[in-house]
XYZ file of C-alpha atoms in Angstrom:
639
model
C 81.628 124.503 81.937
C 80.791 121.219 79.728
C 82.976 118.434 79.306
C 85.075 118.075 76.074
C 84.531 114.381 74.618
C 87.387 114.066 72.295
C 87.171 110.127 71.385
C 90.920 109.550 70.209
C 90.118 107.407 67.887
C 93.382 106.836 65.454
C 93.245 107.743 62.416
C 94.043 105.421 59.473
C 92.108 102.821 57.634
C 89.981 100.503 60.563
C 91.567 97.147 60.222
C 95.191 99.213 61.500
C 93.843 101.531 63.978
C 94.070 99.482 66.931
C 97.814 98.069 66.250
C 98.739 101.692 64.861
C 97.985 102.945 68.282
C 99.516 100.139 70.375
C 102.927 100.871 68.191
C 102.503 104.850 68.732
C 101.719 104.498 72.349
C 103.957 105.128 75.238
C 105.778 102.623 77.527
C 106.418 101.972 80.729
C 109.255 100.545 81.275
C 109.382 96.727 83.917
C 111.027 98.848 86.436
C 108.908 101.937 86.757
C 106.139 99.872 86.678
C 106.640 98.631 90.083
C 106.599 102.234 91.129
C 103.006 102.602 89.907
C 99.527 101.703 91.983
C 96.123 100.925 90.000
C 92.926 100.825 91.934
C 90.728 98.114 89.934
C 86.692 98.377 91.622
C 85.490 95.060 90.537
C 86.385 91.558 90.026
C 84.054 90.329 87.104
C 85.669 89.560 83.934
C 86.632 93.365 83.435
C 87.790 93.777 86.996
C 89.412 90.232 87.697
C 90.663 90.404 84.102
C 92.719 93.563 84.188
C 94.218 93.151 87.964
C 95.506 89.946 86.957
C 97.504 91.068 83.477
C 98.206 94.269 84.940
C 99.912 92.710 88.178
C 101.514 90.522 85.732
C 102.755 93.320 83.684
C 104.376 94.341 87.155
C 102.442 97.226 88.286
C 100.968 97.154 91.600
C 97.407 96.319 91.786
C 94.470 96.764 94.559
C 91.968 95.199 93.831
C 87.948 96.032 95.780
C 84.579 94.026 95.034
C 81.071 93.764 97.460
C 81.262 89.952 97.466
C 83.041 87.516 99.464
C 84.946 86.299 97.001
C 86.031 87.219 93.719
C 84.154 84.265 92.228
C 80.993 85.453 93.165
C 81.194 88.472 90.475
C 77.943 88.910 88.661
C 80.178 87.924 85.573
C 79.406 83.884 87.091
C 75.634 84.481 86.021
C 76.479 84.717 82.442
C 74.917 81.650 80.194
C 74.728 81.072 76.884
C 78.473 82.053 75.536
C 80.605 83.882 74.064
C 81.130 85.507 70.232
C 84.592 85.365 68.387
C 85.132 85.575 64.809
C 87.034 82.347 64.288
C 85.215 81.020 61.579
C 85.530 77.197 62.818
C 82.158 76.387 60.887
C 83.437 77.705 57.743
C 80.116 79.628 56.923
C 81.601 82.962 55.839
C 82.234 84.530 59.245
C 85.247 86.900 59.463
C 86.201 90.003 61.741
C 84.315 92.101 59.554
C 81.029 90.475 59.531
C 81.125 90.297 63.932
C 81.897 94.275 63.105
C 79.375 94.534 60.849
C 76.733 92.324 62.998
C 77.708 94.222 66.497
C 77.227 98.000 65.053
C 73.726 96.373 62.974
C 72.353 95.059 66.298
C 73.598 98.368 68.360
C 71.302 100.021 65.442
C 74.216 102.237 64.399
C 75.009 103.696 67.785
C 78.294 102.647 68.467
C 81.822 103.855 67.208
C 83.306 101.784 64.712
C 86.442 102.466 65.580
C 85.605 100.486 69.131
C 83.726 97.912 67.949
C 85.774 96.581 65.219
C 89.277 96.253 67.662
C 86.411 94.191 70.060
C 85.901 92.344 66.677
C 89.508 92.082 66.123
C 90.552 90.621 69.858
C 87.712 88.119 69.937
C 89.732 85.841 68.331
C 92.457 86.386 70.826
C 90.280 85.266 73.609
C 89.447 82.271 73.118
C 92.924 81.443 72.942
C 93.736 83.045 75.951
C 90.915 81.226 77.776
C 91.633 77.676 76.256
C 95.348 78.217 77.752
C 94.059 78.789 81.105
C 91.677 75.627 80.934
C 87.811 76.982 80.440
C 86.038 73.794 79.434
C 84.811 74.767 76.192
C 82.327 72.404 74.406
C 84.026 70.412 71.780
C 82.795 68.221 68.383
C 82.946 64.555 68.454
C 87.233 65.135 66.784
C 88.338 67.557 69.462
C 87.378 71.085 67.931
C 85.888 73.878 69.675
C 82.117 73.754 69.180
C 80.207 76.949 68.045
C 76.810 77.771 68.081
C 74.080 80.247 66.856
C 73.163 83.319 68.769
C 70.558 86.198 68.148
C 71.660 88.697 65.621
C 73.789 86.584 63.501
C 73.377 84.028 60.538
C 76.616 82.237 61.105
C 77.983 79.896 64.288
C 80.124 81.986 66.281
C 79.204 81.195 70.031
C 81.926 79.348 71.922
C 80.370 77.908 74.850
C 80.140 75.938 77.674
C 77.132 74.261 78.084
C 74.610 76.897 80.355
C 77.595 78.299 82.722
C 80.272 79.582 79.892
C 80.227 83.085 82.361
C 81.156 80.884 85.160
C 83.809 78.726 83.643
C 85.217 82.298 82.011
C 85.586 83.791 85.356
C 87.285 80.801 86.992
C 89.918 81.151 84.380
C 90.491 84.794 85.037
C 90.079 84.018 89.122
C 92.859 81.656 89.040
C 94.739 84.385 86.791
C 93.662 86.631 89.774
C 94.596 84.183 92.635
C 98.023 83.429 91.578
C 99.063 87.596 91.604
C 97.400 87.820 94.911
C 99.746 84.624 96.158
C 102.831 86.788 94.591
C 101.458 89.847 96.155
C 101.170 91.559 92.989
C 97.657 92.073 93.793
C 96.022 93.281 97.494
C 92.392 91.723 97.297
C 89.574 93.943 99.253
C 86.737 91.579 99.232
C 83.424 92.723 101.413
C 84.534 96.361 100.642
C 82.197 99.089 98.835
C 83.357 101.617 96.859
C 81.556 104.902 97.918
C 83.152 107.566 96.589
C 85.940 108.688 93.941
C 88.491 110.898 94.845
C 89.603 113.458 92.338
C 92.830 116.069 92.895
C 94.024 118.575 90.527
C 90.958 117.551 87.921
C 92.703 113.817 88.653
C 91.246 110.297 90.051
C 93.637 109.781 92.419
C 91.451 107.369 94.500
C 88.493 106.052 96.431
C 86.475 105.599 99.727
C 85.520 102.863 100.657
C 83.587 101.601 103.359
C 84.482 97.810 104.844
C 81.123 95.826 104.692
C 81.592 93.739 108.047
C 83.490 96.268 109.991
C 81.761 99.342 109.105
C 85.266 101.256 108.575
C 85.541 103.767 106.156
C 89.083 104.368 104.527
C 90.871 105.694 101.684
C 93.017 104.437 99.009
C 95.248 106.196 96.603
C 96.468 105.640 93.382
C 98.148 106.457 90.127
C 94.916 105.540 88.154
C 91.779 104.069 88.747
C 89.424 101.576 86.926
C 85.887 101.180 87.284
C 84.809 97.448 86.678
C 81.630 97.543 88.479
C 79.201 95.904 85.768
C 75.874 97.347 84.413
C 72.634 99.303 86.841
C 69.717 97.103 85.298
C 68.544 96.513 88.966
C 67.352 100.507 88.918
C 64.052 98.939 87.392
C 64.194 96.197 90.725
C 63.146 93.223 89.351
C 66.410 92.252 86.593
C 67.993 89.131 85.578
C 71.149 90.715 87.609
C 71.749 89.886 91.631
C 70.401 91.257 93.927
C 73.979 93.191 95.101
C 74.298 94.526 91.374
C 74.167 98.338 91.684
C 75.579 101.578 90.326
C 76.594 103.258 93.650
C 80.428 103.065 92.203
C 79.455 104.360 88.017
C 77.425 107.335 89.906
C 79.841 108.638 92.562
C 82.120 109.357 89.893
C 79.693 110.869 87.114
C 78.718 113.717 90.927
C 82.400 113.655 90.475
C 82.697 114.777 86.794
C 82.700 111.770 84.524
C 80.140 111.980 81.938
C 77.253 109.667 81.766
C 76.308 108.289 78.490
C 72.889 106.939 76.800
C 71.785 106.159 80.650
C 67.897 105.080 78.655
C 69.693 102.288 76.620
C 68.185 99.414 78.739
C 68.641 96.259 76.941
C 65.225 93.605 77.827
C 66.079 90.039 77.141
C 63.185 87.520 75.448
C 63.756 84.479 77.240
C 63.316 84.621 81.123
C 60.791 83.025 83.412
C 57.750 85.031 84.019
C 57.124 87.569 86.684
C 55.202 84.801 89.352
C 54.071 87.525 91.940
C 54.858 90.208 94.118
C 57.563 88.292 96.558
C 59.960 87.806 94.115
C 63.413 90.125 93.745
C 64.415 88.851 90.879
C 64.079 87.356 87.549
C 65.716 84.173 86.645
C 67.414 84.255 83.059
C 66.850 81.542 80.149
C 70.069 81.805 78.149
C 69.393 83.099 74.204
C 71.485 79.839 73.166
C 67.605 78.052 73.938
C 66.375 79.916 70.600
C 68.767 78.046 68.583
C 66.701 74.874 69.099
C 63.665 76.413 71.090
C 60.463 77.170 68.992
C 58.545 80.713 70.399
C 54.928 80.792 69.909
C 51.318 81.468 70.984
C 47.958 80.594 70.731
C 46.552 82.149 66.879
C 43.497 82.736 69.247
C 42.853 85.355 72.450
C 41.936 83.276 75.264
C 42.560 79.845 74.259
C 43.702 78.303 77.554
C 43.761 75.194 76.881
C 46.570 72.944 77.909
C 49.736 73.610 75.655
C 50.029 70.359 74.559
C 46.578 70.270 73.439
C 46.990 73.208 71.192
C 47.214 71.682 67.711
C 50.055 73.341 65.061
C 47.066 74.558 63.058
C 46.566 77.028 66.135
C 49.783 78.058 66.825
C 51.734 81.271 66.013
C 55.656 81.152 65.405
C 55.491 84.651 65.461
C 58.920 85.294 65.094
C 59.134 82.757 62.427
C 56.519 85.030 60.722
C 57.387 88.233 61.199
C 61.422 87.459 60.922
C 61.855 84.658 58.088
C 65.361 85.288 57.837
C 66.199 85.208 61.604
C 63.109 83.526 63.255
C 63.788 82.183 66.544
C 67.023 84.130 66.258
C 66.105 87.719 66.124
C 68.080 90.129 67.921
C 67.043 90.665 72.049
C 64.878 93.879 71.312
C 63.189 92.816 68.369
C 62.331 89.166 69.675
C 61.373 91.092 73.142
C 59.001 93.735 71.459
C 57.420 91.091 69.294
C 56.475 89.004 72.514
C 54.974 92.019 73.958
C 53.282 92.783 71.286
C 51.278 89.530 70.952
C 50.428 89.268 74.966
C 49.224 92.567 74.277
C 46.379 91.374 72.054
C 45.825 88.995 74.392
C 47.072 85.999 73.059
C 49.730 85.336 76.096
C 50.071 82.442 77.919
C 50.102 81.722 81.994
C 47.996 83.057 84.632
C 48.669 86.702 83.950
C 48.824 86.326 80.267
C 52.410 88.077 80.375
C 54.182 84.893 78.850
C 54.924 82.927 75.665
C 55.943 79.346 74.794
C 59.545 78.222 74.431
C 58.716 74.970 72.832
C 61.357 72.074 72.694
C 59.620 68.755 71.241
C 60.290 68.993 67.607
C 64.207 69.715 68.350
C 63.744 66.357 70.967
C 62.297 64.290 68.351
C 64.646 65.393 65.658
C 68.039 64.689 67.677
C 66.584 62.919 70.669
C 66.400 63.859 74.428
C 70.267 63.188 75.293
C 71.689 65.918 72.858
C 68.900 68.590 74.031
C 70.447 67.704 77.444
C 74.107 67.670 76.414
C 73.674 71.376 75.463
C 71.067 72.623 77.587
C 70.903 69.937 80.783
C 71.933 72.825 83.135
C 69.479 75.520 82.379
C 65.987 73.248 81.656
C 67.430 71.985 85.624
C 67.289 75.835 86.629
C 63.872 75.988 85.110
C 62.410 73.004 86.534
C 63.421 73.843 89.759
C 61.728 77.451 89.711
C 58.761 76.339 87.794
C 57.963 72.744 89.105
C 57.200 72.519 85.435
C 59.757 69.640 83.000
C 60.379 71.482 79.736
C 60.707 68.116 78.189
C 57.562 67.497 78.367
C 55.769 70.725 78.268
C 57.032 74.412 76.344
C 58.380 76.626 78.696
C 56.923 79.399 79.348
C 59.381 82.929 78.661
C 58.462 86.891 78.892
C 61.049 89.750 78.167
C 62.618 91.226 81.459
C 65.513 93.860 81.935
C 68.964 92.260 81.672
C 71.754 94.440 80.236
C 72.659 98.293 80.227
C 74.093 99.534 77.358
C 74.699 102.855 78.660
C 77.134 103.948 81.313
C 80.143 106.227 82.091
C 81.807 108.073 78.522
C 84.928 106.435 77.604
C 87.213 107.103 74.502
C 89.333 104.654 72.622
C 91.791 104.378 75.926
C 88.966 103.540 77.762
C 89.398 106.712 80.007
C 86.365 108.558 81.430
C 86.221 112.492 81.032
C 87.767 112.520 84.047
C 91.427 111.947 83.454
C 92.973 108.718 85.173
C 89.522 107.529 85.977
C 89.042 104.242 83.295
C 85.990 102.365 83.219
C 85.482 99.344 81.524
C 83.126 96.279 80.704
C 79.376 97.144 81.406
C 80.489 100.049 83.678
C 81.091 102.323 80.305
C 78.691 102.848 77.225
C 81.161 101.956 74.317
C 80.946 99.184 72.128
C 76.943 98.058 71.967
C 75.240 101.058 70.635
C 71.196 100.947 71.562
C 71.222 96.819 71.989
C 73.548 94.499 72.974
C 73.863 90.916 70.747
C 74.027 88.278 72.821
C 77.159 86.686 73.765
C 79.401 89.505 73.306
C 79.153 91.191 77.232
C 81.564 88.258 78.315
C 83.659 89.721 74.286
C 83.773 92.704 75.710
C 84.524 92.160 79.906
C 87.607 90.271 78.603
C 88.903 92.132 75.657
C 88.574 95.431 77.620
C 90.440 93.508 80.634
C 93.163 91.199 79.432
C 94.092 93.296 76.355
C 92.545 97.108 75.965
C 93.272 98.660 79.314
C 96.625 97.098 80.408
C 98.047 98.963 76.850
C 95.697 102.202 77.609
C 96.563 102.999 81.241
C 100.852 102.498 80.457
C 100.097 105.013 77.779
C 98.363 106.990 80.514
C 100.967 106.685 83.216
C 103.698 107.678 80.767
C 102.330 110.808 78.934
C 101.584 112.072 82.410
C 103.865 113.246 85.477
C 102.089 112.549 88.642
C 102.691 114.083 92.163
C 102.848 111.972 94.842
C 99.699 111.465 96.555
C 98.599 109.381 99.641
C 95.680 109.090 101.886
C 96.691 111.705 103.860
C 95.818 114.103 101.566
C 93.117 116.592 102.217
C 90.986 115.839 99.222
C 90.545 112.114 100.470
C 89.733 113.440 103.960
C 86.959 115.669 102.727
C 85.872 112.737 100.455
C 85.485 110.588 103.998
C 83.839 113.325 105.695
C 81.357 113.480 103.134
C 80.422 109.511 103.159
C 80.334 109.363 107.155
C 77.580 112.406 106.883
C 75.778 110.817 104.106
C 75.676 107.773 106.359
C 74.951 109.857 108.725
C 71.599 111.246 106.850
C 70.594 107.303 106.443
C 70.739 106.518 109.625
C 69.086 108.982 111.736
C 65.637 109.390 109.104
C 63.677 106.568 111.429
C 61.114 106.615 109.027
C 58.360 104.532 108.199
C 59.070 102.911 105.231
C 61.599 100.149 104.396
C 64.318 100.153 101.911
C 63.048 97.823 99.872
C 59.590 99.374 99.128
C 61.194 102.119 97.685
C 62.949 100.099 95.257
C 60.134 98.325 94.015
C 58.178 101.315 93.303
C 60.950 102.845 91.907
C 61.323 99.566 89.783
C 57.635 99.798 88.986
C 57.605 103.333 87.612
C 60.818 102.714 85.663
C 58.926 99.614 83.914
C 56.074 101.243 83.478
C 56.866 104.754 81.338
C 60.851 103.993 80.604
C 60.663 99.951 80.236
C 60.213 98.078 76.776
C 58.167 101.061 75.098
C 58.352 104.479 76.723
C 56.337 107.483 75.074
C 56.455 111.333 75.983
C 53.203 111.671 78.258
C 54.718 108.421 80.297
C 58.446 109.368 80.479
C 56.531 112.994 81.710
C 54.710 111.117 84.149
C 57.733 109.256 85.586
C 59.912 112.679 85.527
C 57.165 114.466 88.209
C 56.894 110.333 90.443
C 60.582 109.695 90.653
C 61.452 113.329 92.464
C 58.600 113.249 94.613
C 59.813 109.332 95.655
C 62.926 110.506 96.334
C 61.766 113.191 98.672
C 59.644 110.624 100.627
C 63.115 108.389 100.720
C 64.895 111.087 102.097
C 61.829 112.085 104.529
C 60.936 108.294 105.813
C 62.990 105.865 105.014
C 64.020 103.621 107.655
C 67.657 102.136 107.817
C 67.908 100.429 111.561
C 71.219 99.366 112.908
C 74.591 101.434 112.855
C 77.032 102.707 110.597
C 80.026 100.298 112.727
C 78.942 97.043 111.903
C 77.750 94.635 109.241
C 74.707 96.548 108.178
C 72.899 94.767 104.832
C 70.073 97.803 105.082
C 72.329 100.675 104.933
C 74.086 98.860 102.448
C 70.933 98.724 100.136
C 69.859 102.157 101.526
C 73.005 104.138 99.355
C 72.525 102.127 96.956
C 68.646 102.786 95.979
C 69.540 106.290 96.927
C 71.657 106.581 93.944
C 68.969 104.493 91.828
C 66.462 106.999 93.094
C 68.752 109.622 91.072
C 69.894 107.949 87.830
C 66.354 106.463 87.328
C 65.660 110.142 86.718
C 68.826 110.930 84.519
C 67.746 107.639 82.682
C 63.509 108.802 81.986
C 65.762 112.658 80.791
C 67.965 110.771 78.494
C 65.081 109.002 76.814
C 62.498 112.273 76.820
C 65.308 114.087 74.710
C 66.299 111.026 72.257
C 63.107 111.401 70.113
C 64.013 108.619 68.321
C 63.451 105.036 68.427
C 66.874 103.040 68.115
C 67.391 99.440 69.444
C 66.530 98.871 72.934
C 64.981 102.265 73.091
C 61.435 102.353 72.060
C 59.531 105.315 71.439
C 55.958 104.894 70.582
C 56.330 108.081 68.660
C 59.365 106.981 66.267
C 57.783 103.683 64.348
C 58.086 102.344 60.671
C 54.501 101.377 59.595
C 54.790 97.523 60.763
C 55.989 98.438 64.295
C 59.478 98.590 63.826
C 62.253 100.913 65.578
C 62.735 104.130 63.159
C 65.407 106.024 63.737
C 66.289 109.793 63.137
C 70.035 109.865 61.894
C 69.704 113.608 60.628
C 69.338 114.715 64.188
C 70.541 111.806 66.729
C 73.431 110.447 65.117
C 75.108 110.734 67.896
C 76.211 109.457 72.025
C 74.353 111.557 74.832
C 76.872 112.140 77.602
C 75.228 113.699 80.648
C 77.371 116.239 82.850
C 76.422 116.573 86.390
C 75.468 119.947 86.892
C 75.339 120.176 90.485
C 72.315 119.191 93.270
C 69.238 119.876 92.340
C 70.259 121.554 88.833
C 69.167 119.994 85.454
C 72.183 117.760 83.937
C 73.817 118.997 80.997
C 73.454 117.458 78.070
C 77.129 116.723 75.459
C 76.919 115.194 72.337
C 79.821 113.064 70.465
C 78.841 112.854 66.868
C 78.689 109.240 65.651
C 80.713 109.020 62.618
C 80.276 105.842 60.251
C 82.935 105.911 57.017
C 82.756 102.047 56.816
C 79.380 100.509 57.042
C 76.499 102.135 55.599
C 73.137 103.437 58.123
C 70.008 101.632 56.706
C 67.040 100.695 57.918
C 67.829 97.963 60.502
C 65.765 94.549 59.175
C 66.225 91.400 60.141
C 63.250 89.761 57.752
């Protein structure tokens, strides 16, 4: 039987939905709420976000991430800043136009209805953060600074300097620190989800498995919320770190929660270059570098000659070119495309001509060296460092690499999977970005989802529903551990040949390859018959030493490319069926005449959510028709 994806989204005119449905939603009243237990899995800016207003709120919180610490979220990585509609530059920015901009740069694949309340809250924010102390960047009188980001013609970036993820995740840490000092919250850090556990069609829980012990134990709950950040590491090498993974998203789509647009992969213009085949993972150049940053290449194929050599006379500001409008700040997919395109005519730059320049001087001689590194001291440190190459001196040198997933597990308006009780927010669920993400809006969306969306949602939840009392003792959660010790189990007695870690690259290899920055149906065909047949070899000669009772980092990475092995599959399905091109979803076959993404809004108009069907049966595909009464679908142009 398929899932039913009923979005909720209230009526009314859009500017009232969101308060029309905090008013009309139920409460929970201070002392019932002491009565209630809320697993969060994660401690990003989702995670830490919602376990510390929802401990505040009074409800008892347990709280579960991979790290050591909650500081170490993948949330820390985040650079370049962070969108609100304020309008502090007074250059005609509003809630309307960040509404109008996020569904544009999703290319009309997100609900309004979602986006425009993440429009609406941005502004709430950055209030929120300045009260807890983030270190925003200021003007010369005192005012929050703003700057330009991808997608957008107006300043609406707050910032701080190259680290605004980490400085937004202290401030929700310390939120987070001071509930676990009341013992509002119970902090599981070094703990893996493995499993969801689901009773009368219900998440009532999880397995987990401790990461230094090797224990494997259940916790119960009243609801559940899945915080667990984005599965770009599926193609290997990804801006994200290394411990990013989807182990968490997956267990509960075998489970029953949908999975939707799994193909939306967003790749991001500005990181260093792929440098050879012992590297794990791409470093990141924040987008902020385009607002002063010049990207170009030789006019000529071949010209190697030293990049400060190459006269402007032989240079191509491509995206100057192609984009007048936008130039430097196109969105991520059409800046990343249009790189690719020119190292495909052989015009790139570095050893493997699978690079572009990222050029600095005429910003440096406009406002001088000291204001470059005011902004941007941090990141042209990172790059130095990698590269052993001073960027102001010489260009840096940039290529598109996977960053951000758009899709992820269904969600209405609530936030609540197709599994009831089961919420997922931030990167974990698919709402809110459509087919490509602007930049600057994943930390938007972390923190309106977990300081204002889901501590309203899940009340609502907890009073409209009467829940038995459940506990670990249950039968469901013992099955649910008997099942993780035998897949453990399977890991560890394979002995094969073949490390963990070569499975992921060539998984990561064929995922680039035929379901990367341009995928086409002969290649997505191809990688539908590799990916199986990889799997079976996994399965067949894999080798995980060690045991299941102690710190184990293999067997840790083992599950976890054993559930890449599977959605990198669901992900090359979801983009063979969406015969469309749309954002960060290329097909070759779907183009307007001068390269661009053409979609097909008579016939997918609308969110793939994936059912699991069952081992070894084809997924099952559910569509939620995209509805747009506010903004009009045109061709997406940014010239």
């Amino acid at each position: 039987m398929t899932v039913r994806l009923d979005a909720r989204i209230p009526s009314g005119p859009l500017a009232e939905k969101w308060n029309r449905h905090r008013f009309e939603m139920k409460l929970v009243n201070p002392a019932n709420k002491r009565k209630n237990t809320i697993i969060i899995v994660g401690s990003g800016l989702a995670g830490g976000a919602a376990a510390a207003t929802m401990a505040e709120l009074g409800y008892n919180v347990k709280c579960f991430c991979f790290q050591d610490s909650p500081r170490r979220a993948h949330s820390i990585a985040a650079q370049g800043g962070i969108n609100a509609a304020k309008n502090y530059q007074n250059d005609g920015d509003s809630v309307y136009r960040l509404f109008y901009d996020t569904i544009k740069g999703g290319d009309f694949r997100a609900r309004e209805g979602n986006v425009y309340r993440l429009a609406e809250l941005s502004v709430n924010i950055i209030d929120q953060c300045v009260a807890q102390g983030v270190p925003f960047a200021r003007e010369y009188g005192g005012l929050l600074a703003n700057r330009s980001f991808g997608g957008a013609q107006v300043s609406r970036t707050f910032y701080a300097r190259g680290q605004t993820g980490q400085q937004l995740l202290l401030g929700a840490y310390q939120a987070l620190e001071r509930q676990i000092a009341s013992g509002a919250v119970k902090m599981f850090p070094r703990t893996e989800m493995l499993d969801l556990v689901v009773i009368d069609g219900t998440a009532r829980g999880i397995i987990t498995r401790n990461l230094v012990t090797g224990a494997v134990e259940s916790h119960a709950a009243d609801a559940v919320v899945l915080a667990s950040g984005g599965y770009g590491n599926v193609f290997y090498l990804s801006t994200n770190a290394q411990g990013s993974n989807a182990t968490a998203i997956w267990r509960a789509y075998k489970r029953g929660a949908a999975f939707a647009n799994p193909c939306f992969t967003q790749i991001h213009p500005t990181c260093i270059p792929v440098s050879g085949e012992h590297q794990s993972k791409l470093t990141l150049m924040s987008e902020s570098l385009r607002n002063d940053g010049r990207v170009w290449v030789p006019k000529k194929q071949g010209d190697k000659r030293d990049r400060r050599q190459i006269p402007e006379a032989d240079r191509d500001y491509f995206l100057e070119r192609k984009y007048p409008s936008f130039g430097n700040l196109a969105p991520r997919d059409v800046a990343s495309r249009a790189a690719k395109e020119v190292c495909d005519e052989g015009r790139g730059v570095g050893e493997s001509g699978l690079g572009v320049y990222l050029d600095f001087a005429d910003a440096i001689k406009r406002l001088g060296s000291d204001v470059i590194k005011d902004r941007y001291g941090n990141l042209f440190e990172i790059y130095e460092r990698i590269t052993d190459e001073n960027p102001y001196e010489v260009p840096m040198r940039i290529y598109p690499a996977v960053h951000y997933t758009m899709g992820g597990l269904w969600v209405d308006y609530d936030l609540m999977s197709t599994v009831p009780g089961l919420h997922v927010t931030g990167e974990a669920n698919f709402s809110d970005h459509g087919a490509n993400r602007l930049g600057a809006s994943a930390l938007m969306q972390g923190l309106a989802d977990g300081y204002f969306i889901i501590p309203n949602t899940i009340g609502h939840y907890l009073a409209s529903n009467k829940l038995t009392k459940v506990d670990a003792s249950h039968a469901a959660f013992r099955d649910a551990e008997t099942e993780v010790a035998e897949r453990t189990k399977r890991l560890l007695s394979i002995h094969g040949k073949r490390t963990v870690g070569s499975f992921h690259r060539e998984l990561g290899k064929i995922m680039w390859d035929y379901c990367g920055m341009s995928r086409n149906e002969a290649g997505l065909r191809v990688a539908l018959e590799k990916i199986p047949k990889l799997r079976s070899e996994f399965w067949r000669d894999v080798n995980v030493p060690g045991s299941g009772v102690e710190l184990n980092q293999s067997l840790e990475r083992a599950g976890r490319v054993a559930d890449f092995l599977e959605l990198g599959e669901l992900m090359c399905i979801d983009a063979l069926h969406r015969t469309e091109s749309c954002g960060g979803h290329f097909r070759e076959e779907s183009q307007t005449p001068d390269g661009e993404a053409l979609r097909d809004d008579a016939n997918f108009s609308y969110v793939a959510a994936w059912e699991y069907a069952g081992e070894g049966k084809s997924p099952i595909l559910n569509k939620e028709p995209l509805v747009f009464e506010n903004v009009k679908l045109s061709q997406r142009s940014y010239k």
